[in-house]
Amino acid sequence: MEKYKFGRKLQEAVLRRKEGQQPAIIIDGKEMKVRNPVFVGNRTRDVPCLVEEDNKTGNTGYAVVAVSFGNVDKKDKEWICTSPVLLEQAIGFFIENHQMESMSGTCRCASRLADARDSGFDFETEDAEIEIKVPLIVPNTKEPSNCIWPGFRQAVKQMIGYCDSSYAKQKGKRIELLTICQHGTSHIQAMTNGSIKEELLKKAVGMGIEFWIAETKINPDGIELLSYCDITCNILND
């Protein structure tokens, strides 16, 4: 599959968080300003990250777009993209380049910027209304299959609200919730276990909501679509 390539290659840096101080990044031994220093829990150790130059609103620093929870000295790091907007842009690229046709039904799409006030969906194609969710889950290395996405229940309720809207009824299109997974699908497959009532899922599926998963991988030069699949049929059996 064709990769969504960045206009400029991301730089590898180290996100340094000192207790009682604002986080900073270290590039080539120099400390730089950083915007959106992302989630790192309460960790005070150095965290590897990928950054892009940030010239927005006069900021002369950098923005963090991915982190790794591996060792700083590790050569082949696995990255977690922490920018939902960047992942949405990549999904739009994959749709437009015929890489997700069984989900979207077409290569033509429009972002939420086109009619966000009316629909609320992230993407609209000729056949589908697509909402994208990115659970930023810190991987549990001891029990990866037991990693639950707490926000999934709210996402399902939101989709039910979208289905009840006059906008969706008038459009008559497929309604899809696409979850972006960055660490394989095993821990996302468990996202309904104990975190959501079965009745709510049955209602969503009964209303025609489709549940999809896409697996992506981010590198310094771009984002790859590794796979995507429809889990609507088996979601109640998780």
Short mmCIF file of C-alpha atoms in Angstrom, two decimals:
data_model
loop_
_atom_site.label_atom_id
_atom_site.label_comp_id
_atom_site.label_asym_id
_atom_site.label_seq_id
_atom_site.Cartn_x
_atom_site.Cartn_y
_atom_site.Cartn_z
CA MET A 1 0.00 0.00 0.00
CA GLU A 2 1.16 3.51 -0.77
CA LYS A 3 2.49 5.41 2.23
CA TYR A 4 1.19 8.81 3.30
CA LYS A 5 4.41 10.79 3.15
CA PHE A 6 5.19 13.91 5.14
CA GLY A 7 6.33 17.05 3.37
CA ARG A 8 9.42 17.06 5.55
CA LYS A 9 10.95 14.14 7.41
CA LEU A 10 10.32 14.21 11.16
CA GLN A 11 13.30 14.65 13.47
CA GLU A 12 14.05 12.25 16.28
CA ALA A 13 14.48 13.93 19.65
CA VAL A 14 14.20 13.26 23.38
CA LEU A 15 11.27 14.59 25.40
CA ARG A 16 12.59 15.55 28.82
CA ARG A 17 10.26 16.18 31.69
CA LYS A 18 11.60 17.59 34.95
CA GLU A 19 9.42 17.74 38.02
CA GLY A 20 7.97 21.21 38.49
CA GLN A 21 9.18 22.40 35.08
CA GLN A 22 7.76 22.63 31.59
CA PRO A 23 8.78 19.71 29.33
CA ALA A 24 11.43 20.37 26.70
CA ILE A 25 12.99 18.42 23.86
CA ILE A 26 16.65 17.70 23.30
CA ILE A 27 18.01 17.70 19.72
CA ASP A 28 21.73 17.18 19.17
CA GLY A 29 22.38 18.01 22.81
CA LYS A 30 20.47 21.31 22.64
CA GLU A 31 17.33 22.02 24.63
CA MET A 32 14.44 23.38 22.55
CA LYS A 33 10.95 24.69 23.17
CA VAL A 34 8.15 22.21 22.61
CA ARG A 35 4.45 22.61 21.95
CA ASN A 36 1.86 19.97 22.89
CA PRO A 37 4.24 17.85 24.99
CA VAL A 38 1.74 14.95 24.81
CA PHE A 39 0.93 12.30 27.35
CA VAL A 40 3.79 10.63 29.16
CA GLY A 41 1.94 9.93 32.40
CA ASN A 42 3.89 10.94 35.46
CA ARG A 43 7.16 9.79 33.99
CA THR A 44 10.15 11.95 34.69
CA ARG A 45 12.56 9.93 32.57
CA ASP A 46 13.55 10.85 29.01
CA VAL A 47 11.11 9.69 26.32
CA PRO A 48 12.12 9.30 22.64
CA CYS A 49 9.93 11.32 20.29
CA LEU A 50 9.48 12.47 16.71
CA VAL A 51 9.03 16.21 16.20
CA GLU A 52 8.27 18.69 13.47
CA GLU A 53 9.22 22.35 13.37
CA ASP A 54 6.39 24.45 14.73
CA ASN A 55 6.03 27.90 13.18
CA LYS A 56 2.37 28.35 14.06
CA THR A 57 1.32 31.63 15.68
CA GLY A 58 4.88 32.78 15.98
CA ASN A 59 6.11 29.73 17.87
CA THR A 60 9.75 29.09 17.06
CA GLY A 61 9.93 25.70 18.75
CA TYR A 62 8.85 22.17 17.85
CA ALA A 63 5.69 20.07 18.06
CA VAL A 64 5.76 16.44 19.19
CA VAL A 65 3.84 14.13 16.85
CA ALA A 66 4.98 10.68 18.03
CA VAL A 67 6.56 9.04 21.05
CA SER A 68 8.20 5.72 21.82
CA PHE A 69 8.19 3.95 25.16
CA GLY A 70 11.28 1.95 24.32
CA ASN A 71 14.80 2.74 25.43
CA VAL A 72 16.25 6.04 24.21
CA ASP A 73 19.30 4.22 22.82
CA LYS A 74 17.29 1.60 20.91
CA LYS A 75 17.89 1.87 17.15
CA ASP A 76 14.67 0.47 15.66
CA LYS A 77 11.99 2.16 17.74
CA GLU A 78 8.25 1.59 17.50
CA TRP A 79 6.41 4.92 17.44
CA ILE A 80 2.96 5.95 18.63
CA CYS A 81 1.49 8.85 16.66
CA THR A 82 0.05 11.31 19.19
CA SER A 83 -1.53 13.61 16.61
CA PRO A 84 -5.12 12.58 15.75
CA VAL A 85 -5.17 15.26 13.05
CA LEU A 86 -2.15 13.72 11.34
CA LEU A 87 -3.77 10.28 11.42
CA GLU A 88 -7.01 11.71 10.01
CA GLN A 89 -5.06 13.26 7.14
CA ALA A 90 -3.43 9.89 6.46
CA ILE A 91 -6.81 8.11 6.44
CA GLY A 92 -8.12 10.68 3.96
CA PHE A 93 -5.12 9.95 1.74
CA PHE A 94 -5.72 6.18 1.93
CA ILE A 95 -9.39 6.60 1.02
CA GLU A 96 -8.63 8.88 -1.92
CA ASN A 97 -6.01 6.44 -3.19
CA HIS A 98 -8.36 3.42 -3.29
CA GLN A 99 -6.78 1.69 -0.28
CA MET A 100 -9.94 1.42 1.84
CA GLU A 101 -12.69 0.91 -0.72
CA SER A 102 -14.56 -1.88 1.06
CA MET A 103 -15.14 0.60 3.87
CA SER A 104 -15.62 3.89 2.03
CA GLY A 105 -17.08 2.57 -1.21
CA THR A 106 -15.43 5.35 -3.19
CA CYS A 107 -12.18 7.22 -3.57
CA ARG A 108 -13.82 10.61 -3.24
CA CYS A 109 -14.09 12.08 0.25
CA ALA A 110 -14.65 15.37 2.02
CA SER A 111 -13.23 16.24 5.43
CA ARG A 112 -15.27 17.52 8.35
CA LEU A 113 -14.27 21.05 7.29
CA ALA A 114 -16.87 20.83 4.51
CA ASP A 115 -19.96 20.51 6.71
CA ALA A 116 -18.94 19.91 10.31
CA ARG A 117 -21.83 21.97 11.64
CA ASP A 118 -24.32 19.70 9.92
CA SER A 119 -22.87 16.23 10.39
CA GLY A 120 -20.06 16.11 12.92
CA PHE A 121 -18.43 13.24 11.02
CA ASP A 122 -14.75 13.33 10.15
CA PHE A 123 -15.20 12.15 6.56
CA GLU A 124 -18.03 11.89 4.09
CA THR A 125 -17.80 9.83 0.91
CA GLU A 126 -20.47 9.17 -1.70
CA ASP A 127 -21.50 6.05 0.24
CA ALA A 128 -20.52 6.56 3.88
CA GLU A 129 -20.26 8.88 6.86
CA ILE A 130 -17.07 8.03 8.78
CA GLU A 131 -16.12 8.98 12.33
CA ILE A 132 -12.48 8.40 13.32
CA LYS A 133 -11.33 7.71 16.87
CA VAL A 134 -7.70 7.42 17.99
CA PRO A 135 -7.29 5.79 21.42
CA LEU A 136 -3.93 6.99 22.73
CA ILE A 137 -3.25 3.93 24.85
CA VAL A 138 0.08 3.33 26.52
CA PRO A 139 0.88 -0.31 25.71
CA ASN A 140 0.73 -2.75 28.61
CA THR A 141 3.76 -4.94 27.96
CA LYS A 142 2.79 -7.47 30.65
CA GLU A 143 -0.79 -8.06 29.50
CA PRO A 144 -1.27 -6.44 26.08
CA SER A 145 -4.55 -8.26 25.45
CA ASN A 146 -6.15 -6.65 28.52
CA CYS A 147 -5.67 -3.05 27.43
CA ILE A 148 -9.10 -1.37 27.45
CA TRP A 149 -9.96 1.85 25.66
CA PRO A 150 -12.09 3.78 28.21
CA GLY A 151 -13.44 6.16 25.57
CA PHE A 152 -15.09 3.48 23.44
CA ARG A 153 -18.44 3.62 25.25
CA GLN A 154 -18.70 7.38 24.71
CA ALA A 155 -17.75 6.93 21.05
CA VAL A 156 -20.61 4.46 20.57
CA LYS A 157 -23.09 6.81 22.25
CA GLN A 158 -21.87 9.61 20.00
CA MET A 159 -22.45 7.47 16.91
CA ILE A 160 -25.98 6.63 18.06
CA GLY A 161 -26.61 10.36 18.40
CA TYR A 162 -25.34 10.90 14.87
CA CYS A 163 -27.72 8.21 13.58
CA ASP A 164 -30.65 9.92 15.30
CA SER A 165 -29.85 13.25 13.64
CA SER A 166 -31.94 14.49 10.75
CA TYR A 167 -28.74 15.00 8.76
CA ALA A 168 -27.84 11.30 8.80
CA LYS A 169 -31.40 10.22 8.03
CA GLN A 170 -31.59 12.53 5.04
CA LYS A 171 -28.27 11.32 3.68
CA GLY A 172 -29.18 7.64 3.92
CA LYS A 173 -25.53 6.57 3.90
CA ARG A 174 -23.58 3.91 5.78
CA ILE A 175 -22.52 5.08 9.25
CA GLU A 176 -19.06 3.88 10.32
CA LEU A 177 -16.91 4.18 13.43
CA LEU A 178 -13.25 3.67 12.50
CA THR A 179 -10.81 3.03 15.36
CA ILE A 180 -7.14 3.62 14.58
CA CYS A 181 -4.90 0.98 16.13
CA GLN A 182 -1.13 1.40 16.33
CA HIS A 183 -0.03 -1.71 18.20
CA GLY A 184 -1.73 -4.63 16.48
CA THR A 185 -5.40 -5.37 16.96
CA SER A 186 -5.32 -7.65 20.02
CA HIS A 187 -5.71 -4.97 22.69
CA ILE A 188 -8.27 -3.00 20.68
CA GLN A 189 -10.35 -6.16 20.14
CA ALA A 190 -10.75 -6.25 23.93
CA MET A 191 -12.05 -2.69 24.04
CA THR A 192 -15.63 -3.79 24.87
CA ASN A 193 -14.65 -6.16 27.67
CA GLY A 194 -16.15 -4.76 30.85
CA SER A 195 -16.18 -1.20 29.53
CA ILE A 196 -19.54 -1.07 27.75
CA LYS A 197 -22.98 -2.60 28.18
CA GLU A 198 -24.02 -5.16 25.60
CA GLU A 199 -27.39 -3.43 25.18
CA LEU A 200 -25.71 -0.30 23.90
CA LEU A 201 -23.74 -2.26 21.30
CA LYS A 202 -26.85 -4.12 20.18
CA LYS A 203 -28.66 -0.81 19.75
CA ALA A 204 -25.79 0.61 17.70
CA VAL A 205 -25.54 -2.42 15.42
CA GLY A 206 -29.33 -2.50 15.09
CA MET A 207 -29.26 1.10 13.88
CA GLY A 208 -26.85 0.10 11.13
CA ILE A 209 -23.63 1.43 12.66
CA GLU A 210 -20.57 -0.37 11.29
CA PHE A 211 -17.44 -0.88 13.40
CA TRP A 212 -14.05 -0.87 11.66
CA ILE A 213 -10.41 -1.07 12.75
CA ALA A 214 -7.41 0.26 10.82
CA GLU A 215 -3.85 -0.57 11.80
CA THR A 216 -1.27 2.09 11.01
CA LYS A 217 2.45 2.58 11.49
CA ILE A 218 4.26 5.89 11.70
CA ASN A 219 7.89 6.40 10.70
CA PRO A 220 9.93 9.61 10.33
CA ASP A 221 8.99 9.86 6.64
CA GLY A 222 5.28 9.03 6.79
CA ILE A 223 2.38 6.79 7.85
CA GLU A 224 1.62 3.33 6.48
CA LEU A 225 -1.75 1.56 6.38
CA LEU A 226 -0.95 -2.00 7.44
CA SER A 227 -4.49 -3.37 7.41
CA TYR A 228 -8.13 -2.57 8.01
CA CYS A 229 -11.16 -4.75 8.71
CA ASP A 230 -14.86 -4.76 9.57
CA ILE A 231 -15.55 -6.07 13.10
CA THR A 232 -19.29 -5.36 13.12
CA CYS A 233 -20.29 -9.03 13.02
CA ASN A 234 -18.16 -10.13 15.95
CA ILE A 235 -18.11 -7.03 18.13
CA LEU A 236 -20.83 -8.37 20.44
CA ASN A 237 -18.79 -11.50 21.08
CA ASP A 238 -15.65 -9.78 22.39
#
